[in-house]
Each structure stands twice: as structure tokens, then as C-alpha cells.
mmCIF file of C-alpha atoms and ligand atoms in Angstrom:
data_model
loop_
_atom_site.group_PDB
_atom_site.id
_atom_site.type_symbol
_atom_site.label_atom_id
_atom_site.label_comp_id
_atom_site.label_asym_id
_atom_site.label_seq_id
_atom_site.Cartn_x
_atom_site.Cartn_y
_atom_site.Cartn_z
ATOM 1 C CA MET A 71 -55.571 -74.442 20.383
ATOM 2 C CA LYS A 72 -58.758 -72.497 19.771
ATOM 3 C CA TYR A 73 -57.880 -70.336 22.786
ATOM 4 C CA HIS A 74 -54.509 -69.408 21.224
ATOM 5 C CA LEU A 75 -56.088 -68.603 17.899
ATOM 6 C CA THR A 76 -58.542 -66.208 19.544
ATOM 7 C CA TYR A 77 -55.733 -64.355 21.322
ATOM 8 C CA SER A 78 -53.598 -64.212 18.158
ATOM 9 C CA LEU A 79 -56.531 -62.705 16.281
ATOM 10 C CA LEU A 80 -57.168 -60.196 19.054
ATOM 11 C CA PHE A 81 -53.486 -59.173 19.008
ATOM 12 C CA LEU A 82 -53.627 -58.691 15.232
ATOM 13 C CA ILE A 83 -56.736 -56.488 15.499
ATOM 14 C CA LEU A 84 -55.086 -54.329 18.185
ATOM 15 C CA LEU A 85 -51.918 -54.030 16.054
ATOM 16 C CA VAL A 86 -53.882 -52.820 13.008
ATOM 17 C CA ALA A 87 -55.805 -50.359 15.200
ATOM 18 C CA ALA A 88 -52.548 -49.000 16.653
ATOM 19 C CA CYS A 89 -51.069 -48.500 13.181
ATOM 20 C CA ASN A 90 -54.163 -46.609 12.029
ATOM 21 C CA THR A 91 -53.976 -44.309 15.058
ATOM 22 C CA LYS A 92 -50.307 -43.540 14.342
ATOM 23 C CA LYS A 93 -51.109 -42.699 10.693
ATOM 24 C CA LYS A 94 -53.865 -40.283 11.747
ATOM 25 C CA THR A 95 -51.520 -38.629 14.255
ATOM 26 C CA ASP A 96 -48.848 -38.114 11.561
ATOM 27 C CA GLU A 97 -51.421 -36.432 9.281
ATOM 28 C CA SER A 98 -52.582 -34.171 12.109
ATOM 29 C CA ILE A 99 -48.997 -33.097 12.827
ATOM 30 C CA ARG A 100 -48.311 -32.351 9.151
ATOM 31 C CA GLN A 101 -51.488 -30.220 8.891
ATOM 32 C CA ALA A 102 -50.605 -28.359 12.083
ATOM 33 C CA GLU A 103 -47.104 -27.616 10.747
ATOM 34 C CA THR A 104 -48.333 -26.105 7.471
ATOM 35 C CA LEU A 105 -51.159 -24.169 9.202
ATOM 36 C CA PHE A 106 -53.076 -23.690 5.917
ATOM 37 C CA PRO A 107 -53.377 -26.149 3.014
ATOM 38 C CA LYS A 108 -50.668 -25.974 0.362
ATOM 39 C CA GLY A 109 -53.257 -26.110 -2.429
ATOM 40 C CA GLU A 110 -52.547 -26.772 -6.090
ATOM 41 C CA GLU A 111 -49.282 -26.327 -7.948
ATOM 42 C CA LEU A 112 -49.469 -23.087 -9.940
ATOM 43 C CA ASN A 113 -48.934 -23.204 -13.673
ATOM 44 C CA SER A 114 -48.335 -19.509 -14.332
ATOM 45 C CA LYS A 115 -45.847 -17.538 -16.432
ATOM 46 C CA ASN A 116 -45.883 -14.886 -13.677
ATOM 47 C CA PHE A 117 -43.800 -17.054 -11.334
ATOM 48 C CA THR A 118 -40.371 -18.716 -11.543
ATOM 49 C CA GLY A 119 -39.849 -22.163 -9.983
ATOM 50 C CA THR A 120 -42.418 -24.344 -8.241
ATOM 51 C CA VAL A 121 -45.206 -22.501 -6.418
ATOM 52 C CA TRP A 122 -48.425 -23.751 -4.787
ATOM 53 C CA LEU A 123 -51.575 -21.657 -4.251
ATOM 54 C CA TYR A 124 -54.553 -22.148 -1.968
ATOM 55 C CA MET A 125 -57.101 -19.375 -2.490
ATOM 56 C CA MET A 126 -59.534 -18.541 0.314
ATOM 57 C CA GLY A 127 -62.649 -16.405 0.538
ATOM 58 C CA ALA A 128 -65.478 -15.701 -1.860
ATOM 59 C CA ARG A 129 -64.738 -14.167 -5.256
ATOM 60 C CA ASP A 130 -67.856 -11.994 -5.139
ATOM 61 C CA SER A 131 -67.093 -10.561 -1.696
ATOM 62 C CA THR A 132 -67.996 -6.884 -1.230
ATOM 63 C CA LEU A 133 -64.888 -6.600 0.989
ATOM 64 C CA HIS A 134 -62.769 -6.317 -2.184
ATOM 65 C CA ALA A 135 -59.984 -8.429 -0.675
ATOM 66 C CA ARG A 136 -58.432 -11.435 -2.438
ATOM 67 C CA PHE A 137 -56.457 -13.727 -0.173
ATOM 68 C CA GLY A 138 -54.675 -17.043 -0.281
ATOM 69 C CA ASN A 139 -51.800 -19.154 0.989
ATOM 70 C CA VAL A 140 -48.776 -19.158 -1.336
ATOM 71 C CA THR A 141 -45.936 -21.676 -0.909
ATOM 72 C CA PHE A 142 -42.625 -21.328 -2.783
ATOM 73 C CA ALA A 143 -40.060 -24.121 -3.295
ATOM 74 C CA PRO A 144 -36.472 -23.003 -2.578
ATOM 75 C CA LYS A 145 -35.474 -20.138 -4.969
ATOM 76 C CA ALA A 146 -38.996 -19.919 -6.475
ATOM 77 C CA SER A 147 -40.406 -16.396 -6.697
ATOM 78 C CA THR A 148 -42.984 -14.131 -8.236
ATOM 79 C CA ASN A 149 -42.053 -12.051 -11.273
ATOM 80 C CA TRP A 150 -41.723 -8.312 -10.753
ATOM 81 C CA HIS A 151 -45.233 -6.905 -10.287
ATOM 82 C CA SER A 152 -47.358 -4.280 -8.535
ATOM 83 C CA HIS A 153 -50.814 -4.144 -6.943
ATOM 84 C CA PRO A 154 -53.101 -1.154 -7.758
ATOM 85 C CA GLY A 155 -54.822 -1.610 -4.374
ATOM 86 C CA GLY A 156 -51.780 -2.676 -2.306
ATOM 87 C CA GLN A 157 -51.013 -6.016 -0.630
ATOM 88 C CA ILE A 158 -50.143 -7.454 2.797
ATOM 89 C CA LEU A 159 -48.011 -10.572 3.330
ATOM 90 C CA PHE A 160 -48.089 -12.624 6.550
ATOM 91 C CA ILE A 161 -45.119 -15.010 6.560
ATOM 92 C CA THR A 162 -46.154 -18.436 7.901
ATOM 93 C CA GLU A 163 -43.233 -20.737 6.989
ATOM 94 C CA GLY A 164 -39.560 -20.776 6.139
ATOM 95 C CA LYS A 165 -37.200 -18.101 4.896
ATOM 96 C CA GLY A 166 -37.623 -15.742 1.941
ATOM 97 C CA TYR A 167 -37.357 -12.213 0.588
ATOM 98 C CA TYR A 168 -39.380 -9.159 -0.353
ATOM 99 C CA GLN A 169 -37.787 -6.539 -2.577
ATOM 100 C CA ALA A 170 -39.221 -3.250 -3.802
ATOM 101 C CA LYS A 171 -37.561 -1.999 -7.026
ATOM 102 C CA GLY A 172 -34.488 0.105 -6.211
ATOM 103 C CA GLN A 173 -34.495 -0.922 -2.528
ATOM 104 C CA PRO A 174 -32.448 -3.552 -0.669
ATOM 105 C CA ALA A 175 -34.176 -6.945 -0.342
ATOM 106 C CA ARG A 176 -35.736 -7.636 3.043
ATOM 107 C CA LEU A 177 -35.021 -11.059 4.615
ATOM 108 C CA LEU A 178 -38.246 -12.597 5.951
ATOM 109 C CA HIS A 179 -39.024 -15.307 8.491
ATOM 110 C CA LYS A 180 -42.173 -16.903 9.938
ATOM 111 C CA GLY A 181 -44.091 -14.224 11.840
ATOM 112 C CA ASP A 182 -42.968 -11.261 9.704
ATOM 113 C CA VAL A 183 -45.504 -8.943 8.054
ATOM 114 C CA VAL A 184 -44.916 -6.917 4.876
ATOM 115 C CA GLU A 185 -47.119 -3.986 3.858
ATOM 116 C CA ILE A 186 -46.802 -3.277 0.146
ATOM 117 C CA PRO A 187 -48.105 0.160 -0.868
ATOM 118 C CA ARG A 188 -50.196 0.686 -3.991
ATOM 119 C CA ASN A 189 -48.338 0.461 -7.317
ATOM 120 C CA VAL A 190 -44.887 -0.294 -5.817
ATOM 121 C CA VAL A 191 -43.024 -2.648 -8.193
ATOM 122 C CA HIS A 192 -41.662 -5.612 -6.207
ATOM 123 C CA TRP A 193 -41.147 -9.373 -5.966
ATOM 124 C CA HIS A 194 -41.433 -11.938 -3.174
ATOM 125 C CA GLY A 195 -40.067 -15.473 -2.990
ATOM 126 C CA ALA A 196 -38.067 -18.160 -1.216
ATOM 127 C CA ALA A 197 -34.419 -18.168 -0.138
ATOM 128 C CA PRO A 198 -32.158 -20.584 -2.106
ATOM 129 C CA ASP A 199 -32.019 -23.064 0.795
ATOM 130 C CA SER A 200 -35.554 -22.923 2.219
ATOM 131 C CA GLU A 201 -39.216 -23.310 1.349
ATOM 132 C CA PHE A 202 -41.216 -20.166 2.062
ATOM 133 C CA ALA A 203 -44.943 -19.617 2.639
ATOM 134 C CA HIS A 204 -47.076 -16.535 3.195
ATOM 135 C CA ILE A 205 -50.688 -15.523 3.324
ATOM 136 C CA ALA A 206 -51.100 -12.816 0.671
ATOM 137 C CA ILE A 207 -53.994 -10.377 0.969
ATOM 138 C CA SER A 208 -54.568 -8.174 -2.042
ATOM 139 C CA LEU A 209 -56.586 -5.122 -1.027
ATOM 140 C CA ASN A 210 -59.032 -2.942 -2.971
ATOM 141 C CA ALA A 211 -59.242 -5.716 -5.552
ATOM 142 C CA ASP A 212 -62.091 -3.863 -7.303
ATOM 143 C CA GLU A 213 -59.409 -1.396 -8.482
ATOM 144 C CA GLY A 214 -57.715 -4.147 -10.483
ATOM 145 C CA GLY A 215 -55.566 -7.252 -10.140
ATOM 146 C CA ALA A 216 -51.766 -7.462 -10.065
ATOM 147 C CA VAL A 217 -49.879 -5.778 -12.904
ATOM 148 C CA TRP A 218 -47.258 -8.332 -14.018
ATOM 149 C CA LEU A 219 -43.818 -7.448 -15.365
ATOM 150 C CA GLY A 220 -40.764 -9.546 -16.289
ATOM 151 C CA PRO A 221 -39.139 -12.333 -14.273
ATOM 152 C CA VAL A 222 -36.558 -11.699 -11.567
ATOM 153 C CA THR A 223 -33.321 -12.610 -13.378
ATOM 154 C CA ASP A 224 -30.693 -14.842 -11.753
ATOM 155 C CA GLU A 225 -28.407 -11.785 -11.514
ATOM 156 C CA GLU A 226 -31.139 -9.728 -9.799
ATOM 157 C CA TYR A 227 -31.980 -12.579 -7.418
ATOM 158 C CA ASP A 228 -28.336 -13.287 -6.509
ATOM 159 C CA SER A 229 -27.414 -9.621 -5.960
ATOM 160 C CA SER A 230 -30.627 -8.999 -3.959
ATOM 161 C CA ILE A 231 -30.068 -11.769 -1.459
ATOM 162 C CA MET A 232 -26.377 -10.930 -0.996
ATOM 163 C CA GLN A 233 -27.175 -7.428 0.270
HETATM 164 MN MN1 MN B 454 -47.052 -8.896 -4.461
#
């Protein structure tokens, strides 16, 4: 009887250990899939829809670059805006768009890079049916932060992505 109890206990311990290992593996896979942390949900009037931001790097850096990981829920986007010092986007997840004012929208996938010249009015955001994430690097940040304009209207969004 005592013999059986010992083996039952041992089995239980091994089962708990196995479950813990599986949980850790799941977390590792999820982190590997997102590449960079999703960060905090943004509460900003300069974006439409649900957006998460994870800023990286030191604020007082003499490199004058501000960079972070931005994740957009489906259809979420920035407002129209421009960057006095320019910006580079490295797409890391999903499907989305970049549009410079007066130009056709550019469809973007994981692995695409967008170079945004100084002072070009534009927006970036997710496709209607996909999350979208990019690393955004704002350059020459000592020359000023983003200049924010109005939201991308539903009409602008719909006509942009149909092109
Ligand atoms: Mn931008």
C-alpha cells in the first residue's frame, strides 16, 4: 500500500513538472512570434483604433533617434502626420499600409521597409483583416517630434486600400 502511494505521488510530481514545461514553451513561442514586446496600449488622439507601443532606447541619446515597436489592431492607424527629421519603418508582423498624401497607398508585409522623407504628410496602419506591427525609427529627433494632423477618414481609408 505504501509502495503504491509513493509511486502515485511520484507520478503526480512528474505530471505537474511536465505541465510547467509546456507552459514555459508556449510563452517562448509567443515571444518568438512577436519578436519585440507589444508594450502598452496607447491612449492618444493621434491614432484611430487600438494601438500598442513599446519604446526602446534612451531618451537623452546623442544619436537623436527615437525608436519603438508599434502594433496596430485590424484597421487601426495613425492620423495624418509628418516627421521634420524623417522616419524609417521596418515591418515585423502582418499586413498594412503606408500612404503619402496624394500618392497611392503602398501595401506592406513582414520584411518590408519604408523610408519616409522629411516633412512628407502620410499615415501608416493595419489592413482591415490583419494586425500589423512595425519598428518605427524617427530620425533627427532633435529637429522636432511628429507634426500631427487630422484622422484618416473612413472614406480616405477605404479608397486608399482599394487602389
Ligand atoms: Mn510616420
